[in-house]
Tab-separated table of C-alpha atoms in Angstrom:
chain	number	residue	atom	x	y	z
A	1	UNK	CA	111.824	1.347	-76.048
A	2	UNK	CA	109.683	1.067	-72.956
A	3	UNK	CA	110.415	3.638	-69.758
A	4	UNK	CA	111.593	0.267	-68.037
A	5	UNK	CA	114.201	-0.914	-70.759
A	6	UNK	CA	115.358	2.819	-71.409
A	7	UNK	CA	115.837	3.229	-67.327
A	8	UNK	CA	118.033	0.022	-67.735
A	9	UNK	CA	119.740	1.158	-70.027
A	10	UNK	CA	120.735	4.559	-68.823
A	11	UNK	CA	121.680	2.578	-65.589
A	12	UNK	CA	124.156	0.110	-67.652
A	13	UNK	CA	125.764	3.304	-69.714
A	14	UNK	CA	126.210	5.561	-66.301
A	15	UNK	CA	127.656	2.367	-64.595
A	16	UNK	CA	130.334	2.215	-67.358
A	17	UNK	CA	131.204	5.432	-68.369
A	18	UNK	CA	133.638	6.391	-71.084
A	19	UNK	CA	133.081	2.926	-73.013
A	20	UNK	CA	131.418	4.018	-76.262
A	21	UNK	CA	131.803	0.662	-78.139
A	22	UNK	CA	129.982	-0.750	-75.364
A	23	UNK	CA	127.384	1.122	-74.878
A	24	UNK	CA	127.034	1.384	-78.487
A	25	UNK	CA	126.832	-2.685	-78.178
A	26	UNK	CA	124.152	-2.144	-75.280
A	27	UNK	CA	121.724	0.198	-77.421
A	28	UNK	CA	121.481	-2.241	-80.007
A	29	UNK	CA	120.563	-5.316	-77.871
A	30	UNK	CA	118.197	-3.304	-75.593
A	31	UNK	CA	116.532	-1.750	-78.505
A	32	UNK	CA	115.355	-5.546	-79.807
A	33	UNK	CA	114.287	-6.609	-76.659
A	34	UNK	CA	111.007	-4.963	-76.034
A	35	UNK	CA	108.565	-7.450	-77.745
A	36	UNK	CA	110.518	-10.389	-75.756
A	37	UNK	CA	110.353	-8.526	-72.358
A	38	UNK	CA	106.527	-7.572	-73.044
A	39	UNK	CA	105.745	-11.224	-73.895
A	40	UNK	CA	107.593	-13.000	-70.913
A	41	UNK	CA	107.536	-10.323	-67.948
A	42	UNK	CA	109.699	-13.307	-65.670
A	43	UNK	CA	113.234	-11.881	-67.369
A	44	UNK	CA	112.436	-8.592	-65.700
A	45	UNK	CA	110.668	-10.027	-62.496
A	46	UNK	CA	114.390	-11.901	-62.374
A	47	UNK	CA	116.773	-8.927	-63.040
A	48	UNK	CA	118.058	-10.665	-66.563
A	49	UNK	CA	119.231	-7.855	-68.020
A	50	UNK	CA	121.086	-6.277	-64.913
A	51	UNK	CA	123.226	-9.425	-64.468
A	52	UNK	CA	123.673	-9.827	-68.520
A	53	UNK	CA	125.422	-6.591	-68.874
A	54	UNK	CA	127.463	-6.649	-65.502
A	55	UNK	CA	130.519	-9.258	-66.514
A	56	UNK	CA	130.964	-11.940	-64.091
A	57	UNK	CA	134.732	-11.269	-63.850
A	58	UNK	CA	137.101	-8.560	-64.998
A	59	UNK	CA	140.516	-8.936	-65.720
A	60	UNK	CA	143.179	-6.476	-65.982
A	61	UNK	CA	147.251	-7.157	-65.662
A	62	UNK	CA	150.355	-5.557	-66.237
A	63	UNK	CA	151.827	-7.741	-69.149
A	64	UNK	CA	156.002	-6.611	-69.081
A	65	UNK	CA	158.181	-7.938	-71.673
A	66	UNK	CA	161.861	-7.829	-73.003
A	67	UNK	CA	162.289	-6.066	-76.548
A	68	UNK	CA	165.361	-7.468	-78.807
A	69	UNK	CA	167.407	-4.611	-77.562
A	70	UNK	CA	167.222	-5.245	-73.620
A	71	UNK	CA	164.790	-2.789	-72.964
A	72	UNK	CA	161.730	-3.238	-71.005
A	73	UNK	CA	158.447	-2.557	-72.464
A	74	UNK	CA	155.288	-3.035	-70.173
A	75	UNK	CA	151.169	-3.257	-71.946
A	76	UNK	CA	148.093	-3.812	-70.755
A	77	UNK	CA	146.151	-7.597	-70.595
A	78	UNK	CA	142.511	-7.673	-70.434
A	79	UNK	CA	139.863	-10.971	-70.314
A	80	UNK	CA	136.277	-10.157	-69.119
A	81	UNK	CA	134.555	-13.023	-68.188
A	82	UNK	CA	131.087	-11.741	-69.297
A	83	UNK	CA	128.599	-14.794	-68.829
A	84	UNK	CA	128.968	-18.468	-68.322
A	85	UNK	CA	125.307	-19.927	-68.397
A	86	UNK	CA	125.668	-22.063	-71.589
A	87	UNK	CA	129.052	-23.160	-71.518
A	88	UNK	CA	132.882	-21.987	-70.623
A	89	UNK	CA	133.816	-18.149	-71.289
A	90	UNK	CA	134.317	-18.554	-74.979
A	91	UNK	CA	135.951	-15.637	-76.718
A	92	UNK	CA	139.208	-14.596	-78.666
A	93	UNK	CA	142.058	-12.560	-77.922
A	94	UNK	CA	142.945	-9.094	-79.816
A	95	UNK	CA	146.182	-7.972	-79.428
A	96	UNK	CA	145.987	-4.109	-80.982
A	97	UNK	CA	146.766	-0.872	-79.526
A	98	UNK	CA	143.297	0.602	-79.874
A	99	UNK	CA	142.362	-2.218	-77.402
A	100	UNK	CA	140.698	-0.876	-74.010
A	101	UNK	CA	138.356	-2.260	-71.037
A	102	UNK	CA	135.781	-0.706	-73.169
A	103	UNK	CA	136.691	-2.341	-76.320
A	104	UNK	CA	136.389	-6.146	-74.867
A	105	UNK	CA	133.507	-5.125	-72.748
A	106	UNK	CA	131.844	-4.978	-76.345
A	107	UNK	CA	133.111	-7.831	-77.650
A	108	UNK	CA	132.331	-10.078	-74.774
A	109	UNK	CA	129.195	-8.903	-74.801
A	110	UNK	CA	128.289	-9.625	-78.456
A	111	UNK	CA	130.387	-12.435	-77.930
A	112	UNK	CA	127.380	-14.227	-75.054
A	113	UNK	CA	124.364	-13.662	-78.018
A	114	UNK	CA	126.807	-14.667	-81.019
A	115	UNK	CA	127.726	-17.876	-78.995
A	116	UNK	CA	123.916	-18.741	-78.391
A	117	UNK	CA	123.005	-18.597	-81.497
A	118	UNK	CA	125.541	-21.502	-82.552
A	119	UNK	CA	123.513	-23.416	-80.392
A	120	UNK	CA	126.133	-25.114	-78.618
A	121	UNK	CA	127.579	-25.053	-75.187
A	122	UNK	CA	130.049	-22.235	-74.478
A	123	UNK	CA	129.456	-19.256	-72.774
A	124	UNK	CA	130.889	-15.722	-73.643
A	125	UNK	CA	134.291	-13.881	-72.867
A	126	UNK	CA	136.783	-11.671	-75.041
A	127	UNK	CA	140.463	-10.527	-74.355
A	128	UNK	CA	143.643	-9.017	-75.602
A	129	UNK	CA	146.330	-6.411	-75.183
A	130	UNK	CA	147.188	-2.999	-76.265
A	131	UNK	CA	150.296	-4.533	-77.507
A	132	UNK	CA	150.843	-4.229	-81.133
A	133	UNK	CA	152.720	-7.610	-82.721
A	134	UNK	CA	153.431	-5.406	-86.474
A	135	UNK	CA	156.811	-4.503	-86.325
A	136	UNK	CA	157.872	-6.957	-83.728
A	137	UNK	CA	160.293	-10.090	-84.486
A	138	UNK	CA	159.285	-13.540	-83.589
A	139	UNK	CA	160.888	-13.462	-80.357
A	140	UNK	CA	159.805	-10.172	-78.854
A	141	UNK	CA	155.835	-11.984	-80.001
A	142	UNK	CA	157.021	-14.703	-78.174
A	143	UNK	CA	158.227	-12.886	-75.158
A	144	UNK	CA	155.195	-10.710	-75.016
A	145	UNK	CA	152.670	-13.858	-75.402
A	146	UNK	CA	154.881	-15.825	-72.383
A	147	UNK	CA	154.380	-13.038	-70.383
A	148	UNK	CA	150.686	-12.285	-71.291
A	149	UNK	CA	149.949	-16.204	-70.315
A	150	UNK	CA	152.070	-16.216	-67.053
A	151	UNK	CA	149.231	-14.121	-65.463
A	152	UNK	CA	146.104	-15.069	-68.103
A	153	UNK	CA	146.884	-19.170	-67.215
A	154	UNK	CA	145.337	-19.223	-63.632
A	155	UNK	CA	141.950	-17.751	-65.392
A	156	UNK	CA	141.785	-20.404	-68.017
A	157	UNK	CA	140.816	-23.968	-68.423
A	158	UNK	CA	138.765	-26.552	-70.617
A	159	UNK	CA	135.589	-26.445	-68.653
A	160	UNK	CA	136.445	-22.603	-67.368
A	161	UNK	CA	137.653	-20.164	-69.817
A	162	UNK	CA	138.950	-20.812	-73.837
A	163	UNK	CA	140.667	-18.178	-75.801
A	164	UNK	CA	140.928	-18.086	-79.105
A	165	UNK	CA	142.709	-15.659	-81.571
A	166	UNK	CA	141.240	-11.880	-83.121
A	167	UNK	CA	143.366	-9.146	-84.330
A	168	UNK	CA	146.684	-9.338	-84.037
A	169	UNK	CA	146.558	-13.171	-82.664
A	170	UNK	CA	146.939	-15.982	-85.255
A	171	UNK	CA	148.593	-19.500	-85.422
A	172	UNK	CA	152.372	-17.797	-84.040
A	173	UNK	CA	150.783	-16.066	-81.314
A	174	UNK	CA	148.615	-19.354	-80.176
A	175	UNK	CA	151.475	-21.435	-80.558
A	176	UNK	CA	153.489	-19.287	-78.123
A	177	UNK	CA	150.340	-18.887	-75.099
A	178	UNK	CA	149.834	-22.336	-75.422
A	179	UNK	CA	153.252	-23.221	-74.942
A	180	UNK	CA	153.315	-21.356	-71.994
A	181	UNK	CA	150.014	-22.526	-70.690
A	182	UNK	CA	151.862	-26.447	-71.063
A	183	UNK	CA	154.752	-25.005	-69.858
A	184	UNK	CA	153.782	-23.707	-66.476
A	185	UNK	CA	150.796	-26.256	-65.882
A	186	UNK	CA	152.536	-29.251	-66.640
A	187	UNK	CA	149.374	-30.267	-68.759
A	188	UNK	CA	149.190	-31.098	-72.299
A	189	UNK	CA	145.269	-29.565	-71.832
A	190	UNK	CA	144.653	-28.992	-75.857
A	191	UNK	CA	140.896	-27.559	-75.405
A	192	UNK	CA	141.982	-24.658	-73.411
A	193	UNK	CA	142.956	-22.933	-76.487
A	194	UNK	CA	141.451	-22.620	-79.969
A	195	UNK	CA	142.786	-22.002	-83.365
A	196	UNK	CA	146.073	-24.163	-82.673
A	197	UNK	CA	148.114	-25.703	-85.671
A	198	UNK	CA	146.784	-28.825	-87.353
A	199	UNK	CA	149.155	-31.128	-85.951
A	200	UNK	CA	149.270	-30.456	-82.712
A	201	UNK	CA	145.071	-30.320	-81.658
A	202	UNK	CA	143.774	-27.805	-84.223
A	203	UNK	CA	140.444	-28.344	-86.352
A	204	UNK	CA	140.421	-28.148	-89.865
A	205	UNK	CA	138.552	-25.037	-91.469
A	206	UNK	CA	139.800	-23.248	-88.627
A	207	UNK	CA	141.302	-20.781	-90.055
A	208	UNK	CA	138.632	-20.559	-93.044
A	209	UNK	CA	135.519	-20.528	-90.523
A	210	UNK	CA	134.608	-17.058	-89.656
A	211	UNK	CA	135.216	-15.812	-93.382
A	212	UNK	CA	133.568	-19.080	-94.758
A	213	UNK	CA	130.999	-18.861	-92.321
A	214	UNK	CA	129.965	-15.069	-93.347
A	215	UNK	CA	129.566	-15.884	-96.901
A	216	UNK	CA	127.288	-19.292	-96.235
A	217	UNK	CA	125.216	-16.612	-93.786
A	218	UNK	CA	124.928	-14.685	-97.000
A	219	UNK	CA	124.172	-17.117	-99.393
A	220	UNK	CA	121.182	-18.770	-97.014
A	221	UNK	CA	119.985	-15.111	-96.739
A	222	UNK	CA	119.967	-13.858	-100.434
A	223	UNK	CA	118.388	-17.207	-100.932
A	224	UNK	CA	115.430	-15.552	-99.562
A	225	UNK	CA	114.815	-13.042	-102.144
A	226	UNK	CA	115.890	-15.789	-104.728
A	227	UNK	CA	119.382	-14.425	-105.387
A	228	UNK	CA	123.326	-16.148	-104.756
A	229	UNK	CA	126.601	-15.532	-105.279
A	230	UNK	CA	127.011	-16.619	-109.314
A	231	UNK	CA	127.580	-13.499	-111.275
A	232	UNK	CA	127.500	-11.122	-107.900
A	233	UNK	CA	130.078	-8.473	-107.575
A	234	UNK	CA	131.374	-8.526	-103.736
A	235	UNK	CA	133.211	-5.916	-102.110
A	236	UNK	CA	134.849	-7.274	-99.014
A	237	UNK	CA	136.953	-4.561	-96.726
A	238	UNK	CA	140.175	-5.788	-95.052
A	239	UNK	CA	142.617	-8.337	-96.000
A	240	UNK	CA	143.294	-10.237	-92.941
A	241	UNK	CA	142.334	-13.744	-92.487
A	242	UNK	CA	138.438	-13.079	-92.132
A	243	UNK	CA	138.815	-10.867	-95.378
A	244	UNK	CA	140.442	-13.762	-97.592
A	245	UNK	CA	138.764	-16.370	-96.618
A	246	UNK	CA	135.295	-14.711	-97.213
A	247	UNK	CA	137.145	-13.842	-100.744
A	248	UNK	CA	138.095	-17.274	-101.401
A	249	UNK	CA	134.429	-18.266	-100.776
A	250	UNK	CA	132.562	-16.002	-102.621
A	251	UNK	CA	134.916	-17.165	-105.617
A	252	UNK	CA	134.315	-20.857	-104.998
A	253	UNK	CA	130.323	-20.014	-104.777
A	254	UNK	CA	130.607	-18.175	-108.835
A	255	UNK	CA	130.726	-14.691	-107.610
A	256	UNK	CA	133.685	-11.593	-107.980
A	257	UNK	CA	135.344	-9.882	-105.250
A	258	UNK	CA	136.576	-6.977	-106.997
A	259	UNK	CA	138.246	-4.661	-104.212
A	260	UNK	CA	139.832	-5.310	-100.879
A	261	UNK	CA	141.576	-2.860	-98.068
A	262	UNK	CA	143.738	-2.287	-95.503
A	263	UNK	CA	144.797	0.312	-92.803
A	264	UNK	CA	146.681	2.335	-95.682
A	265	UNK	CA	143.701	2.463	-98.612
A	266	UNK	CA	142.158	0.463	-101.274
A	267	UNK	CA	142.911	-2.392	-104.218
A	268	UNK	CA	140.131	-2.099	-107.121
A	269	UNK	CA	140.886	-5.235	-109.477
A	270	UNK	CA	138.050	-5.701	-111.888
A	271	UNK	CA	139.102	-9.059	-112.850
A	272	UNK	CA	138.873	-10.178	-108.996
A	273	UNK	CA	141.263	-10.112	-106.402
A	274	UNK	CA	144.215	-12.772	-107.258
A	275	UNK	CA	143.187	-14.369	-104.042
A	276	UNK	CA	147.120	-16.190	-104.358
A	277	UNK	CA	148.816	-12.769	-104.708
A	278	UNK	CA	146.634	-11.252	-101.836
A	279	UNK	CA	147.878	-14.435	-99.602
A	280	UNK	CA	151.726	-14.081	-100.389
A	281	UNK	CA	151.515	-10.127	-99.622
A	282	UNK	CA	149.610	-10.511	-96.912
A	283	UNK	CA	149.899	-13.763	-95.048
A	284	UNK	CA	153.842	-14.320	-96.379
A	285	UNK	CA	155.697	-10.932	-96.514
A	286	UNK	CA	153.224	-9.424	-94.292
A	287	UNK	CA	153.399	-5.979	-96.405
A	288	UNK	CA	150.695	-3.786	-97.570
A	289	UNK	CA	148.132	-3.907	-100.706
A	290	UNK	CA	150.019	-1.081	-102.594
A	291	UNK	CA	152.133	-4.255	-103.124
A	292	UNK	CA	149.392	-5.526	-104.985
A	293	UNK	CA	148.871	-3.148	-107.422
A	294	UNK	CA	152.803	-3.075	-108.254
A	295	UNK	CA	152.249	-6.844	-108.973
A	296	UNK	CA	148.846	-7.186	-110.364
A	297	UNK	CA	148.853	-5.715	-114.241
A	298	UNK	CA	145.258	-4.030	-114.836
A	299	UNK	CA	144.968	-3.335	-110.655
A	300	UNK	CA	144.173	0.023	-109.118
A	301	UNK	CA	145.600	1.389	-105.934
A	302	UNK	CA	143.982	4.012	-104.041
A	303	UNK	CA	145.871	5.332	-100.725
A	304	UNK	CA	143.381	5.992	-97.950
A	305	UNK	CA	140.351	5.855	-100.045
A	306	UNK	CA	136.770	4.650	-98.777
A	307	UNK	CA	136.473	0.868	-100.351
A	308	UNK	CA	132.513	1.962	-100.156
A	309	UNK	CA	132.645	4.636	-102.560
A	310	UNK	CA	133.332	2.094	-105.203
A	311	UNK	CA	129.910	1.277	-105.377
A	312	UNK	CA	128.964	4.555	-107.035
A	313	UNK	CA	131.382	3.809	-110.066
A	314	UNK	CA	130.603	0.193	-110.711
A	315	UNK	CA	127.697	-2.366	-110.063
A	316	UNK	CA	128.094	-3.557	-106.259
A	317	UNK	CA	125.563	-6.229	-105.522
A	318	UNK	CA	126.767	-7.747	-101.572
A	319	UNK	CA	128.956	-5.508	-99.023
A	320	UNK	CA	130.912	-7.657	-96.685
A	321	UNK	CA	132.860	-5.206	-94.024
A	322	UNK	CA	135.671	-7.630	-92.473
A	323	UNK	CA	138.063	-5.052	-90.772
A	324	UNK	CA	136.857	-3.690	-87.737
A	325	UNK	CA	134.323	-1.914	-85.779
A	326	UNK	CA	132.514	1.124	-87.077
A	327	UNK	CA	134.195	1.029	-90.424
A	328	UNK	CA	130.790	1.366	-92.683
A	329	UNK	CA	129.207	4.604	-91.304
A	330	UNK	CA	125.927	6.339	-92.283
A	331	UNK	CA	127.172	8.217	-95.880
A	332	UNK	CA	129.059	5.179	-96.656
A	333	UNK	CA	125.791	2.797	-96.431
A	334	UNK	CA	123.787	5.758	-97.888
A	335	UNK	CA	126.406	5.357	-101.371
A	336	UNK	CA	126.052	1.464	-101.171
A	337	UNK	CA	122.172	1.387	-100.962
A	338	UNK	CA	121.932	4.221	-103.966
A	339	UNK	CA	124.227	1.561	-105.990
A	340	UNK	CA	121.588	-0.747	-105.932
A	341	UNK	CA	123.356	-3.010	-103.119
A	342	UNK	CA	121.195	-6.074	-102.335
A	343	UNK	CA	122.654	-7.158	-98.971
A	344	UNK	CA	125.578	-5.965	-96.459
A	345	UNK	CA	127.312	-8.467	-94.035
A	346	UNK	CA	128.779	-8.461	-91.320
A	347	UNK	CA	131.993	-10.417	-91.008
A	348	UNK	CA	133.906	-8.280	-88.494
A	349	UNK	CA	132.516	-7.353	-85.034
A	350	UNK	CA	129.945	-4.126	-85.510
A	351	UNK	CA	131.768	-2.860	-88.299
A	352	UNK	CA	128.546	-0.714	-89.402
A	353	UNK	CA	127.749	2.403	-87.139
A	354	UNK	CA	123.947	2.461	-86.023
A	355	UNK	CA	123.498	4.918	-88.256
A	356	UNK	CA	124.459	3.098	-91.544
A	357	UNK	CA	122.387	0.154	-90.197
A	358	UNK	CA	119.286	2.350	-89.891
A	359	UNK	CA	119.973	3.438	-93.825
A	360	UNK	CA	119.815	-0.176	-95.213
A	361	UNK	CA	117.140	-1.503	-93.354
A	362	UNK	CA	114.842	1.758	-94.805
A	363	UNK	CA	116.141	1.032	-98.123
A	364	UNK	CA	115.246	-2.421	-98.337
A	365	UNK	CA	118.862	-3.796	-97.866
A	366	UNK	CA	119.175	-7.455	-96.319
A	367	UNK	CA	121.268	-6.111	-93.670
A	368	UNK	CA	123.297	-9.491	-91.370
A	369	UNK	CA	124.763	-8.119	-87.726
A	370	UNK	CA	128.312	-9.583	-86.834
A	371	UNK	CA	126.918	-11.343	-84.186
A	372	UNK	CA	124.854	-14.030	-86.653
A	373	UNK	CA	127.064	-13.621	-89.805
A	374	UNK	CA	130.298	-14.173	-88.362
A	375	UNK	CA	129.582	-16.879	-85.826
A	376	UNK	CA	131.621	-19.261	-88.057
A	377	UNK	CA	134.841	-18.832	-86.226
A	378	UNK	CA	133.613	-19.789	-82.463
A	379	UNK	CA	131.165	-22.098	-83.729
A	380	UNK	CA	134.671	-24.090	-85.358
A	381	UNK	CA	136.392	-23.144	-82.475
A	382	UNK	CA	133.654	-25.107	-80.303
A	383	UNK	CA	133.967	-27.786	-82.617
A	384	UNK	CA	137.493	-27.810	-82.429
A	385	UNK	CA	137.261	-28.463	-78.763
A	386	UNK	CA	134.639	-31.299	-79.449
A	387	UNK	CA	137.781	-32.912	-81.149
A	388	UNK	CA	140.220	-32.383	-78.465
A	389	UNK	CA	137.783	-33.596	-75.948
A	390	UNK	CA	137.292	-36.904	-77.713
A	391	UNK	CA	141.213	-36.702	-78.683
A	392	UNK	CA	139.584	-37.008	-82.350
A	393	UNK	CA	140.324	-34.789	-85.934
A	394	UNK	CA	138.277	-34.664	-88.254
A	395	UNK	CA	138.305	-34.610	-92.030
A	396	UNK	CA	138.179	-30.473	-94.117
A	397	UNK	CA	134.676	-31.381	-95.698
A	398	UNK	CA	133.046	-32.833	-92.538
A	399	UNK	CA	134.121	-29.799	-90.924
A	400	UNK	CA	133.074	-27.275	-93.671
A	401	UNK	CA	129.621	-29.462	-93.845
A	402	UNK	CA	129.101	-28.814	-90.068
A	403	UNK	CA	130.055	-25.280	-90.094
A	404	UNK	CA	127.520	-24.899	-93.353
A	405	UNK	CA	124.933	-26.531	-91.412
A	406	UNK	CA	125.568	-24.136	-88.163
A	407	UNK	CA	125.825	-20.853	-89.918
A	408	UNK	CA	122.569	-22.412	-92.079
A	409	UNK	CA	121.040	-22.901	-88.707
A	410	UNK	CA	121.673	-19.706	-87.214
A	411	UNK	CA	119.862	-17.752	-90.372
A	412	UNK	CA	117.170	-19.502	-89.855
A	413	UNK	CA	116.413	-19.319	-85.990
A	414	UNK	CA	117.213	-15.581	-86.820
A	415	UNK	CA	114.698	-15.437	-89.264
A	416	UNK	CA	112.034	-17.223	-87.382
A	417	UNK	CA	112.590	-15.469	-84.725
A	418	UNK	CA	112.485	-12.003	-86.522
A	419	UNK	CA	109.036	-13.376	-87.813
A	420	UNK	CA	107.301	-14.506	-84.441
A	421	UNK	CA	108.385	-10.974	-82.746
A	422	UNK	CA	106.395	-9.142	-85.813
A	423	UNK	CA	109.404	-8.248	-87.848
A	424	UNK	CA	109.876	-10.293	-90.877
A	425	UNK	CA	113.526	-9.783	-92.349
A	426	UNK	CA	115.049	-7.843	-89.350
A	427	UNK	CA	117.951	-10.065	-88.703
A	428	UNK	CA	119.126	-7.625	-86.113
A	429	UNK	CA	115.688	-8.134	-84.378
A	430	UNK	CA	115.934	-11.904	-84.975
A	431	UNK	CA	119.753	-12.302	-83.710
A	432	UNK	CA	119.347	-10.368	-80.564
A	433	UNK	CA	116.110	-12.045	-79.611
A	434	UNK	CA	117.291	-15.727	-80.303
A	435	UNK	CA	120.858	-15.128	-78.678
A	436	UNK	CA	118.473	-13.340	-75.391
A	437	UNK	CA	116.319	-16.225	-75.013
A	438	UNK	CA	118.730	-18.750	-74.676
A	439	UNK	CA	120.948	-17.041	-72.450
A	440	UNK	CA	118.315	-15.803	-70.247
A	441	UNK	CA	116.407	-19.358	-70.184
A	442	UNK	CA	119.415	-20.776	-69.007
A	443	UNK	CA	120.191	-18.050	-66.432
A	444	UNK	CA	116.520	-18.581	-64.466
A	445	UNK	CA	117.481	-22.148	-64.998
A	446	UNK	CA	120.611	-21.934	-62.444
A	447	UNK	CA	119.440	-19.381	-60.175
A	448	UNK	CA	120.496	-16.025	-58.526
A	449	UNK	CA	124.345	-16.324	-59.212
């Protein structure tokens, strides 16, 4: 890194201090950005970077709500408006406890490059709450997501700001904020919120998109080295939505997911994961993959094991890490590359430490950052406001074909990109670069603001 990008830098981590996930988020992007900043000096003449990493707007509220017993609870709301050249703030919301400033700092941040990339016109933004919806009935969710919106609403818009869901924010919780947002605006304004219900403005393939997405990122990038999916053996971590849905693909494209995880350990099914079981546990009772094992004859449970390791016992040929951030650390990718691991994905948001990334580039791993691979769920959510602007729905497969062609799109202006800067195959390189360029192109475009 040049004295001038590392001086930026330094500047961006002492100006937000006790944010690790964002500065981790920062060292990544500036690290790529050398080649780009040596080849067109006007993005430094112009102070790019400084405005990039300084959100335009910060949010933070007092969200109080009424548990079912009377008592008052209060949390903590969050939406950072991080940059709005290309498009609306376009970003989900995570309601988790781990959530902090510093935590959607990150995310909005990756969010701006991961939106470029899709090549379509939204700009980037991330929220959520420390508030914690397992464990809660329907109506303290509701009550919580009423509240949460009653300050959020005057922030959001069609052409301003659109949510969408994350952790801990699905089809309930976006029914409730948008019935709010109706509620106290008087307008039935469907495109200020994504990931609604089908029949009442949602998109098809929705739901499917970011886990879809990550395994057609895949596919298009094993293509490269003249590999798919028929006959691979996937291991894909979590078992939330992104987690099943990048199971259900891998199955429909001939290859076997043969573990999955949650908070509480591990589910090694040889066979494959019974993708219908996994649903009913998880999406239906909402319980926990031990469940799984009770139900699944020939299934092994493993409480708080490392779904990793498995790759030293069995042939492991893709890694697709789908929980959360810095889940796939530097022994872990170490175990996977030894295995004989051809490619690691992305599908949650940084979910491998820089360290584990630096061990499967140097062991030949086709390595796909979260904010390429798992572009699938704004890039439908983007879509999905294409359809609500033109009061329009469109049919699964013309959907699934556009999100196919987007997340085919995406690994290739990645890959071309990794090529012209001098680094053939370094889709971190390639991602950062492509998402930079846009952004920044568009920022001299509109001036000093």
């Amino acid at each position: 890194m040049t004295s001038v990008l590392s001086s930026l830098l330094d500047d961006v981590l002492r100006r937000n201090a006790g944010e690790p996930e964002f500065h981790q988020a920062a060292r990544e992007v500036f690290g790529s950005l050398e080649p780009v900043i040596a080849a067109h000096p006007r993005y430094a003449e112009a102070s790019v970077l400084e405005r990039l990493t300084e959100p335009e707007r910060q949010l933070i509220f007092r969200v109080p709500w009424t548990d079912d017993t009377g008592r008052v609870r209060v949390n903590r709301g969050f939406r950072v408006e991080f940059n709005s050249a290309l498009g609306p703030y376009k970003g989900g919301l995570r309601f988790h406890p781990s959530v902090t400033l510093g935590t959607v700092k990150f995310l909005g941040f990756e969010q701006i490059f991961k939106n470029a990339l899709t090549g379509l016109p939204i700009g980037g933004g991330k929220g959520g709450s420390d508030f914690d919806p397992k464990g809660k009935s329907d109506a303290e969710v509701m009550r919580f997501c009423q509240s949460f919106m009653t300050e959020l609403y005057r922030h959001l818009g069609e052409h301003t700001d659109v949510p969408a869901g994350d952790i801990g924010v699905g089809g309930r919780e976006i029914g409730y904020l948008f019935g709010q947002y109706k509620r106290i605006t008087n307008r039935y304004e469907s495109g200020v919120l994504t990931g609604k219900g089908v029949g009442w403005g949602g998109s098809l393939v929705r739901t499917e998109a970011t886990g879809y997405g990550a395994v057609f990122f895949a596919q298009r990038m094993l293509a490269t080295r003249g590999r798919d999916f028929d006959g691979a053996r996937v291991l894909v971590s979590g078992s939330g939505n992104v987690a099943i849905y990048a199971i259900e693909k891998v199955h429909q494209l001939g290859g076997t997911v043969v573990a999955c995880s949650d908070s509480s350990g591990v589910v090694y099914d040889a066979d494959g994961i019974d993708l219908d079981l996994l649903r009913q546990i998880k999406e239906v009772e909402r319980g926990r993959l031990s469940t799984y094992a009770e139900r699944r004859p020939g299934a092994d449970y493993r409480a708080g094991a490392d779904i990793w390791a498995l790759s030293a016992e069995t042939r492991i040929d893709v890694a697709i890490p789908c929980a959360t951030q810095n889940e796939l650390d530097g022994r872990a990718a170490s175990t996977l590359a030894a295995g004989g691991v051809a490619a690691v994905v992305e599908g949650a948001n940084m979910p491998c430490t820089p360290e584990a990334v630096a061990v499967l580039t140097a062991a030949g791993v086709l390595f796909a950052p979260g904010k390429a691979a798992n572009a699938g769920g704004v890039a439908t959510s983007a879509l999905e406001m294409q359809q609500n602007a033109s009061r329009d729905a469109w049919t699964f497969d013309y959907a699934e074909q556009r999100l196919a062609e987007i997340m085919n799109s995406i690994h290739d202006s990645c890959a071309e990109t990794a090529e012209e800067y001098g680094a053939p195959g370094d889709y971190v390189l390639g991602a950062n670069v492509a998402g930079f360029v846009r952004v920044a192109d568009a920022m001299l475009a509109l001036g000093v603001i």
